[in-house]
Amino acid sequence: MADADAVRAPLTTELRRLGGRPFGVDDDGQPIRDGTGRLIAGAIQNLREVVGHTTAATLPAGLSPRDREAHIAGAQAEALDRLVAMLNDAIADERYHVTADYLLDEGNNYSYEFRLFVADYCRVISGDPDFFFHQGQRNIPQALAHLARPLGVQRTFVVLPRLTAKYVNTDIRVVETTPSSAVIRWYGADQVAKVPPQHRLPYIRYACKAYQGTFSSAPEIMFGLPTGPVRETSCQADGDEYCEWEFTWEPEIRPRASRWWVVTGVILAILVGIMLFLRLPGHSGIALAVPVLVIALVWMATRNWEVRADRDRLGSLLREQRDMSEAEYDRSERTRADLQLANLELGRRVSELTALHEVAKAINTTHSLHELLDASLSAVVERLHVDRAFAVLLEGDGTVLTGGLSVGGDAARADQLAALQVNLPHETSVLAQALNADQPRIVDDLQRRDPAFAEVLQASDVMLTPLISKGQALGVLGIDNARSGRVLAPADEPLLFTIGSEIATAIESVQLYQQLEHRVEERTAELAQATIAAQQARLAAESANEAKSVFLANMSHELRTPLNAIIGYSEMLQEEAEDLDQPSFIPDLERIHGAGKHLLGLINDVLDLSKVEAGRMELFLEEFDIAAMVDEVVDTVRPLVQQRDNVLVVRGDDAGQMTADVTKVRQALFNLLSNAAKFTEQGTITLAVSREAVAEDGAESIVFEVADTGIGMSPDQLERLFQPFSQADASTTRKYGGTGLGLSLTRRFCQLMGGDVTVASLPGKGSTFTVRLPAGAPGQDRCVGAGGMGSEAALPVMTSASVAAGLALSQSSVACTALVVEDDLANRALVRR
């Protein structure tokens, strides 16, 4: 095989690139049917034979027949591949690139120019200087030879223009015919006019030689007669009106048996008549034969007439059959030509759909206007097979066309197009006219119509279409072939308009997206500022809350010390009043004592909540008996329950032991039971205790359920039930009192111990609170709380928070020593008293 450079190199000085389409439809949309594929196939067959003979002559003599055939076949295949490569290099539009199989399809139709290129490239590849003439000798197919054979040589040349028209649309005229010669003229003006100007003279030379080869071979191919010389008397290449050739051949010899018998009979009849007239010897016998001779002559004349009639009838049938064959041949050729055009149209439609698909893909894969236009224009250049595509958009207030982007041109032209600005209205600008149009159009003679734009493009003609979306023009899309000089095809206008509509829709979407993105960026910046402000406020609030919690936790001593003194002195004053028998002071002292305890409980709740929020609440885990703890809670809360004529019911088997902070468990149950007693009147309050296993890990949980038949709560009230300082509503606070801290602390304590509390309630039906706590606390050390036993050498230590416990110890019968650590003089005096 020849290397790529050799295949691509131009091998002629005249024929380098086709100026028009090789097949399909021309620039006016008319089908190209200048010659059938048999002419192309004949040229390729002649190329193969020449290459085969040339290759065979260079092979070694001792090579085997099989190897010889392989070498010859390889050389022929290489020549055909080289021809295909040269033709595709000469065809600028990739849609019309050919293959070997396509060239060998005799049903295709081609232009005159393409036939010239095929023949000239075959001539160069084969190295045969008379290739055109030899190709013409192969242009007569066997079917045409069979149709013409009954006519004879002379009559065949008479009808030769009619037969030639089956393959080539041209004007062939027979000037004169004789049994051994014919003069034919070719008027090629109409045919040559279809060839681009730069290739007309080479085409005349090619066609002239090809016609000479075809007509000169007719006597040999059709009738087996030796080919005679051809004499050219005039040629259009020399400026003549027509090309004229004189063809000669050896005369055709035909048998004439029937005429010989007729002539013989006439001679015999004349001799017999002379003998009878002169009465020569034997005339009487001859006279008897005269009737027989007359009868024979009459029979022979009749028979000759019948033969001639049969011949005329057969000739008529033959002409009828020929006409039918020609009509069938014409229908077959039209069908094959229509099939070729249909295949080309299908290919064009596929290319259009592919272009639209690529534009749609570019639309869906980017939100950048520059990337969108670049991808779309690249698809236009590739699928419409043009040199350059460009777009100019409306900007600002819609009165300026600018920001042009192009694909396919040189960098300098692209820069000038990007800098182009067309102010609207600008009637002399083709861009302004295209923007206001409703369909695409080809603008030729661009230099005269818009010199400024022509200077930018360096093009003589351009196809423009408006970019319209939802009835609004957004810009102009254009294509040109400034680099190759190829003519723009009007058939591409609908596709360019469709692509322009897709691009316009995409441009509008991108512009809307960019506007939305800009707004989102602005809103995001605003939200970022708001978030920073919110974070700063949250940090400030958290700092303040932490400071509050720390402050309250640190103020526990300062707040509880005076309250403990008030409570202690009020109790002693009550006892002294009773001892002194002064009952009038007792009610006031009871109110002071009750108010102090209430205030102490409130402060304890606030301080506990503050400790939890500040992360300073500690758990003092110990193992205890659940039933004993429940009994203590029930004994404590029973008076509260009975105040409103309620009944307290305790259910549940022996739940055994659990490990938790017993104080917080007790407080949680007390809070729930006291709440139930507060909001229930003449009802039932139930405390149920059970032990159950957790499905995930098999660990056990202790479940406490506190149910009442009280006022219940609505879903809205349940949502804010566990919030600090929150109750069901304002009316509840006014009627039942409370601070709203009990339930919040209860949930915090339960969550601190690894459990939780939930609630179910219906208005007027009562409420059920469920506390679920783990039965054990593995991995955690038990802590001993203040006032508990430490080491044996240590004495019980009491603080102001456990003054009551100290008083109980002092009043017991057990002798003991107590160490009081207290910096408040009043409390120390209280403990001593």
CSV table of C-alpha atoms in Angstrom, one decimal, residues 384-669:
chain,number,residue,atom,x,y,z
A,384,LEU,CA,-23.4,21.7,7.9
A,385,HIS,CA,-19.9,21.2,6.6
A,386,VAL,CA,-19.2,24.9,6.4
A,387,ASP,CA,-15.9,26.8,7.0
A,388,ARG,CA,-17.2,29.1,9.8
A,389,ALA,CA,-20.2,29.7,12.0
A,390,PHE,CA,-20.7,32.8,14.1
A,391,ALA,CA,-23.3,34.4,16.4
A,392,VAL,CA,-23.8,38.1,17.3
A,393,LEU,CA,-26.1,38.9,20.2
A,394,LEU,CA,-28.2,41.8,21.4
A,395,GLU,CA,-26.8,43.4,24.5
A,396,GLY,CA,-27.6,46.3,26.8
A,397,ASP,CA,-31.0,47.7,26.2
A,398,GLY,CA,-31.5,45.7,23.0
A,399,THR,CA,-30.2,48.4,20.7
A,400,VAL,CA,-26.7,47.0,20.0
A,401,LEU,CA,-25.5,43.8,18.3
A,402,THR,CA,-22.1,42.9,19.6
A,403,GLY,CA,-20.1,40.3,21.4
A,404,GLY,CA,-19.7,38.1,18.3
A,405,LEU,CA,-18.3,34.6,18.8
A,406,SER,CA,-17.1,32.4,15.9
A,407,VAL,CA,-15.8,28.9,15.3
A,408,GLY,CA,-13.8,27.8,12.2
A,409,GLY,CA,-12.2,31.1,11.2
A,410,ASP,CA,-8.7,32.5,11.9
A,411,ALA,CA,-7.9,34.3,15.1
A,412,ALA,CA,-7.7,37.7,13.6
A,413,ARG,CA,-11.2,37.5,12.1
A,414,ALA,CA,-12.5,36.1,15.4
A,415,ASP,CA,-11.1,39.1,17.2
A,416,GLN,CA,-12.6,41.6,14.8
A,417,LEU,CA,-15.9,39.8,15.0
A,418,ALA,CA,-15.8,40.0,18.8
A,419,ALA,CA,-15.1,43.7,18.6
A,420,LEU,CA,-17.9,44.4,16.1
A,421,GLN,CA,-20.8,46.6,17.2
A,422,VAL,CA,-23.9,47.4,15.2
A,423,ASN,CA,-26.2,50.1,16.5
A,424,LEU,CA,-29.9,49.6,15.9
A,425,PRO,CA,-31.7,50.7,13.8
A,426,HIS,CA,-29.1,50.3,11.1
A,427,GLU,CA,-30.9,49.6,7.9
A,428,THR,CA,-27.7,49.2,5.7
A,429,SER,CA,-26.3,46.5,7.9
A,430,VAL,CA,-27.2,42.9,6.8
A,431,LEU,CA,-27.0,41.9,10.5
A,432,ALA,CA,-29.8,44.4,11.4
A,433,GLN,CA,-31.9,43.2,8.4
A,434,ALA,CA,-31.4,39.5,9.4
A,435,LEU,CA,-32.3,40.3,13.1
A,436,ASN,CA,-35.7,41.7,11.9
A,437,ALA,CA,-36.3,38.9,9.4
A,438,ASP,CA,-38.5,35.9,10.1
A,439,GLN,CA,-36.5,33.3,8.1
A,440,PRO,CA,-32.9,32.7,7.0
A,441,ARG,CA,-31.4,34.1,3.8
A,442,ILE,CA,-28.2,34.0,1.8
A,443,VAL,CA,-26.6,37.4,1.3
A,444,ASP,CA,-24.4,37.4,-1.8
A,445,ASP,CA,-22.2,40.2,-3.0
A,446,LEU,CA,-21.5,41.1,0.7
A,447,GLN,CA,-18.8,43.6,-0.3
A,448,ARG,CA,-21.4,45.8,-2.0
A,449,ARG,CA,-24.2,45.4,0.5
A,450,ASP,CA,-22.3,45.7,3.8
A,451,PRO,CA,-18.6,46.6,3.2
A,452,ALA,CA,-17.8,46.9,6.9
A,453,PHE,CA,-19.1,43.4,7.7
A,454,ALA,CA,-17.5,42.0,4.6
A,455,GLU,CA,-14.2,43.4,5.8
A,456,VAL,CA,-14.6,41.7,9.1
A,457,LEU,CA,-15.5,38.3,7.6
A,458,GLN,CA,-13.4,38.5,4.5
A,459,ALA,CA,-16.2,36.6,2.7
A,460,SER,CA,-18.2,37.3,-0.5
A,461,ASP,CA,-21.4,35.7,0.7
A,462,VAL,CA,-23.0,34.6,4.0
A,463,MET,CA,-26.1,32.8,5.2
A,464,LEU,CA,-27.9,34.5,8.2
A,465,THR,CA,-30.8,33.6,10.4
A,466,PRO,CA,-32.4,35.4,13.4
A,467,LEU,CA,-32.1,33.8,16.8
A,468,ILE,CA,-35.7,33.9,17.9
A,469,SER,CA,-37.2,32.6,21.1
A,470,LYS,CA,-40.8,33.1,22.1
A,471,GLY,CA,-41.2,35.6,19.3
A,472,GLN,CA,-38.3,37.8,20.5
A,473,ALA,CA,-35.0,38.1,18.5
A,474,LEU,CA,-31.9,37.7,20.6
A,475,GLY,CA,-29.3,37.9,17.9
A,476,VAL,CA,-28.1,36.6,14.6
A,477,LEU,CA,-26.6,33.2,13.6
A,478,GLY,CA,-24.5,33.0,10.4
A,479,ILE,CA,-22.3,30.7,8.3
A,480,ASP,CA,-19.9,31.2,5.4
A,481,ASN,CA,-17.3,29.4,3.3
A,482,ALA,CA,-14.8,32.2,3.0
A,483,ARG,CA,-11.8,29.8,3.3
A,484,SER,CA,-12.8,27.2,0.7
A,485,GLY,CA,-14.9,29.4,-1.6
A,486,ARG,CA,-17.7,26.8,-1.8
A,487,VAL,CA,-21.2,28.0,-2.6
A,488,LEU,CA,-23.6,28.1,0.3
A,489,ALA,CA,-26.5,25.7,-0.2
A,490,PRO,CA,-30.1,27.1,0.0
A,491,ALA,CA,-31.1,23.6,1.2
A,492,ASP,CA,-29.3,24.2,4.5
A,493,GLU,CA,-31.5,27.3,5.3
A,494,PRO,CA,-34.3,25.3,7.2
A,495,LEU,CA,-31.7,23.4,9.3
A,496,LEU,CA,-29.9,26.6,10.1
A,497,PHE,CA,-33.1,28.2,11.2
A,498,THR,CA,-34.0,25.2,13.4
A,499,ILE,CA,-30.6,25.2,15.0
A,500,GLY,CA,-30.9,28.9,15.5
A,501,SER,CA,-34.2,28.5,17.3
A,502,GLU,CA,-32.7,25.9,19.6
A,503,ILE,CA,-29.7,28.1,20.3
A,504,ALA,CA,-32.0,31.1,21.0
A,505,THR,CA,-34.0,29.0,23.5
A,506,ALA,CA,-30.8,28.0,25.2
A,507,ILE,CA,-29.4,31.5,25.3
A,508,GLU,CA,-32.6,32.7,26.9
A,509,SER,CA,-32.4,29.9,29.5
A,510,VAL,CA,-28.7,30.6,30.2
A,511,GLN,CA,-29.5,34.3,30.6
A,512,LEU,CA,-32.3,33.6,33.0
A,513,TYR,CA,-30.1,31.2,34.9
A,514,GLN,CA,-27.4,33.8,35.1
A,515,GLN,CA,-29.9,36.3,36.4
A,516,LEU,CA,-31.2,33.8,38.9
A,517,GLU,CA,-27.6,32.9,39.9
A,518,HIS,CA,-26.8,36.5,40.4
A,519,ARG,CA,-29.9,36.9,42.6
A,520,VAL,CA,-29.0,33.7,44.4
A,521,GLU,CA,-25.5,35.1,45.0
A,522,GLU,CA,-26.9,38.3,46.4
A,523,ARG,CA,-29.4,36.4,48.6
A,524,THR,CA,-26.6,34.0,49.7
A,525,ALA,CA,-24.4,37.0,50.6
A,526,GLU,CA,-27.4,38.5,52.6
A,527,LEU,CA,-28.0,35.1,54.3
A,528,ALA,CA,-24.3,34.8,55.0
A,529,GLN,CA,-24.4,38.2,56.7
A,530,ALA,CA,-27.5,37.2,58.6
A,531,THR,CA,-26.0,33.9,59.5
A,532,ILE,CA,-22.9,35.6,60.9
A,533,ALA,CA,-25.1,38.0,62.9
A,534,ALA,CA,-27.3,35.1,64.1
A,535,GLN,CA,-24.2,33.1,65.1
A,536,GLN,CA,-22.8,36.1,66.9
A,537,ALA,CA,-26.2,36.5,68.6
A,538,ARG,CA,-26.3,32.8,69.4
A,539,LEU,CA,-22.8,32.9,70.9
A,540,ALA,CA,-23.8,36.0,72.9
A,541,ALA,CA,-26.9,34.2,74.1
A,542,GLU,CA,-25.1,31.1,74.9
A,543,SER,CA,-22.4,33.1,76.8
A,544,ALA,CA,-25.1,34.9,78.7
A,545,ASN,CA,-27.0,31.7,79.4
A,546,GLU,CA,-23.8,30.0,80.5
A,547,ALA,CA,-23.0,33.0,82.6
A,548,LYS,CA,-26.5,32.9,84.1
A,549,SER,CA,-26.2,29.2,84.8
A,550,VAL,CA,-22.8,29.6,86.4
A,551,PHE,CA,-24.0,32.6,88.3
A,552,LEU,CA,-27.0,30.7,89.7
A,553,ALA,CA,-24.9,27.6,90.4
A,554,ASN,CA,-22.4,29.7,92.3
A,555,MET,CA,-25.2,31.5,94.1
A,556,SER,CA,-26.7,28.3,95.6
A,557,HIS,CA,-25.0,29.0,99.0
A,558,GLU,CA,-25.9,32.7,99.1
A,559,LEU,CA,-29.6,31.9,98.2
A,560,ARG,CA,-30.1,28.8,100.3
A,561,THR,CA,-28.3,30.1,103.5
A,562,PRO,CA,-30.9,32.8,104.4
A,563,LEU,CA,-33.8,30.6,103.4
A,564,ASN,CA,-32.5,27.7,105.6
A,565,ALA,CA,-32.3,30.2,108.5
A,566,ILE,CA,-35.8,31.5,107.9
A,567,ILE,CA,-37.2,28.0,107.7
A,568,GLY,CA,-35.3,26.8,110.8
A,569,TYR,CA,-36.2,29.9,113.0
A,570,SER,CA,-39.8,29.7,111.9
A,571,GLU,CA,-39.9,26.0,113.1
A,572,MET,CA,-38.4,26.9,116.4
A,573,LEU,CA,-40.7,29.8,116.9
A,574,GLN,CA,-43.6,27.5,116.2
A,575,GLU,CA,-42.4,25.1,118.8
A,576,GLU,CA,-41.8,27.9,121.4
A,577,ALA,CA,-45.2,29.4,120.7
A,578,GLU,CA,-46.8,26.0,121.3
A,579,ASP,CA,-44.6,25.6,124.5
A,580,LEU,CA,-45.6,29.1,125.7
A,581,ASP,CA,-49.2,28.5,124.8
A,582,GLN,CA,-49.5,31.4,122.4
A,583,PRO,CA,-51.6,30.0,119.5
A,584,SER,CA,-52.2,33.4,117.9
A,585,PHE,CA,-48.7,33.4,116.5
A,586,ILE,CA,-48.7,29.9,115.1
A,587,PRO,CA,-50.7,30.6,111.9
A,588,ASP,CA,-48.4,33.4,110.9
A,589,LEU,CA,-45.3,31.3,111.7
A,590,GLU,CA,-46.8,28.4,109.6
A,591,ARG,CA,-47.3,30.8,106.7
A,592,ILE,CA,-43.7,32.0,107.0
A,593,HIS,CA,-42.4,28.4,107.2
A,594,GLY,CA,-44.5,27.3,104.2
A,595,ALA,CA,-43.5,30.3,102.1
A,596,GLY,CA,-39.9,29.7,102.9
A,597,LYS,CA,-40.1,26.0,101.9
A,598,HIS,CA,-41.9,26.9,98.7
A,599,LEU,CA,-39.3,29.5,97.9
A,600,LEU,CA,-36.5,27.0,98.7
A,601,GLY,CA,-38.1,24.4,96.4
A,602,LEU,CA,-38.3,26.9,93.6
A,603,ILE,CA,-34.7,28.0,94.1
A,604,ASN,CA,-33.6,24.3,94.1
A,605,ASP,CA,-35.5,23.7,90.8
A,606,VAL,CA,-33.9,26.8,89.2
A,607,LEU,CA,-30.5,25.8,90.5
A,608,ASP,CA,-30.8,22.2,89.3
A,609,LEU,CA,-31.9,23.3,85.9
A,610,SER,CA,-29.0,25.8,85.7
A,611,LYS,CA,-26.6,23.0,86.7
A,612,VAL,CA,-27.9,20.7,84.0
A,613,GLU,CA,-27.6,23.5,81.4
A,614,ALA,CA,-24.1,24.4,82.6
A,615,GLY,CA,-23.0,20.7,82.5
A,616,ARG,CA,-22.3,20.7,86.2
A,617,MET,CA,-25.0,18.3,87.4
A,618,GLU,CA,-23.5,15.1,88.7
A,619,LEU,CA,-25.1,11.7,89.1
A,620,PHE,CA,-24.7,9.8,92.4
A,621,LEU,CA,-25.4,6.2,91.3
A,622,GLU,CA,-26.3,3.6,93.8
A,623,GLU,CA,-28.2,0.3,93.9
A,624,PHE,CA,-31.5,0.5,95.6
A,625,ASP,CA,-34.8,-1.3,96.1
A,626,ILE,CA,-37.4,0.0,93.7
A,627,ALA,CA,-40.4,-0.9,95.9
A,628,ALA,CA,-39.0,0.9,98.9
A,629,MET,CA,-38.3,4.0,96.9
A,630,VAL,CA,-41.8,3.9,95.5
A,631,ASP,CA,-43.3,3.6,99.0
A,632,GLU,CA,-41.4,6.6,100.2
A,633,VAL,CA,-42.6,8.7,97.2
A,634,VAL,CA,-46.2,7.5,97.7
A,635,ASP,CA,-46.1,8.3,101.4
A,636,THR,CA,-44.8,11.8,100.6
A,637,VAL,CA,-47.3,12.6,97.9
A,638,ARG,CA,-50.4,10.9,99.3
A,639,PRO,CA,-51.5,14.1,101.3
A,640,LEU,CA,-51.4,16.1,98.1
A,641,VAL,CA,-53.5,13.5,96.3
A,642,GLN,CA,-56.1,13.5,99.0
A,643,GLN,CA,-56.5,17.3,99.1
A,644,ARG,CA,-58.7,17.1,95.9
A,645,ASP,CA,-60.5,13.9,96.9
A,646,ASN,CA,-58.5,11.8,94.5
A,647,VAL,CA,-57.6,8.1,94.9
A,648,LEU,CA,-54.0,7.0,94.5
A,649,VAL,CA,-53.5,3.5,93.1
A,650,VAL,CA,-50.1,1.7,92.9
A,651,ARG,CA,-49.7,-1.3,90.7
A,652,GLY,CA,-46.9,-3.6,89.7
A,653,ASP,CA,-45.0,-6.6,91.0
A,654,ASP,CA,-41.8,-6.5,92.8
A,655,ALA,CA,-39.5,-4.8,90.3
A,656,GLY,CA,-36.4,-5.7,92.2
A,657,GLN,CA,-33.2,-3.6,92.3
A,658,MET,CA,-32.0,-0.8,89.9
A,659,THR,CA,-28.9,1.3,89.8
A,660,ALA,CA,-29.5,5.0,89.4
A,661,ASP,CA,-29.5,8.3,91.2
A,662,VAL,CA,-32.2,7.5,93.7
A,663,THR,CA,-32.7,11.2,94.6
A,664,LYS,CA,-33.4,12.2,91.0
A,665,VAL,CA,-35.6,9.2,90.4
A,666,ARG,CA,-37.6,10.0,93.5
A,667,GLN,CA,-37.8,13.7,92.5
A,668,ALA,CA,-39.0,12.8,89.0
A,669,LEU,CA,-41.8,10.5,90.3
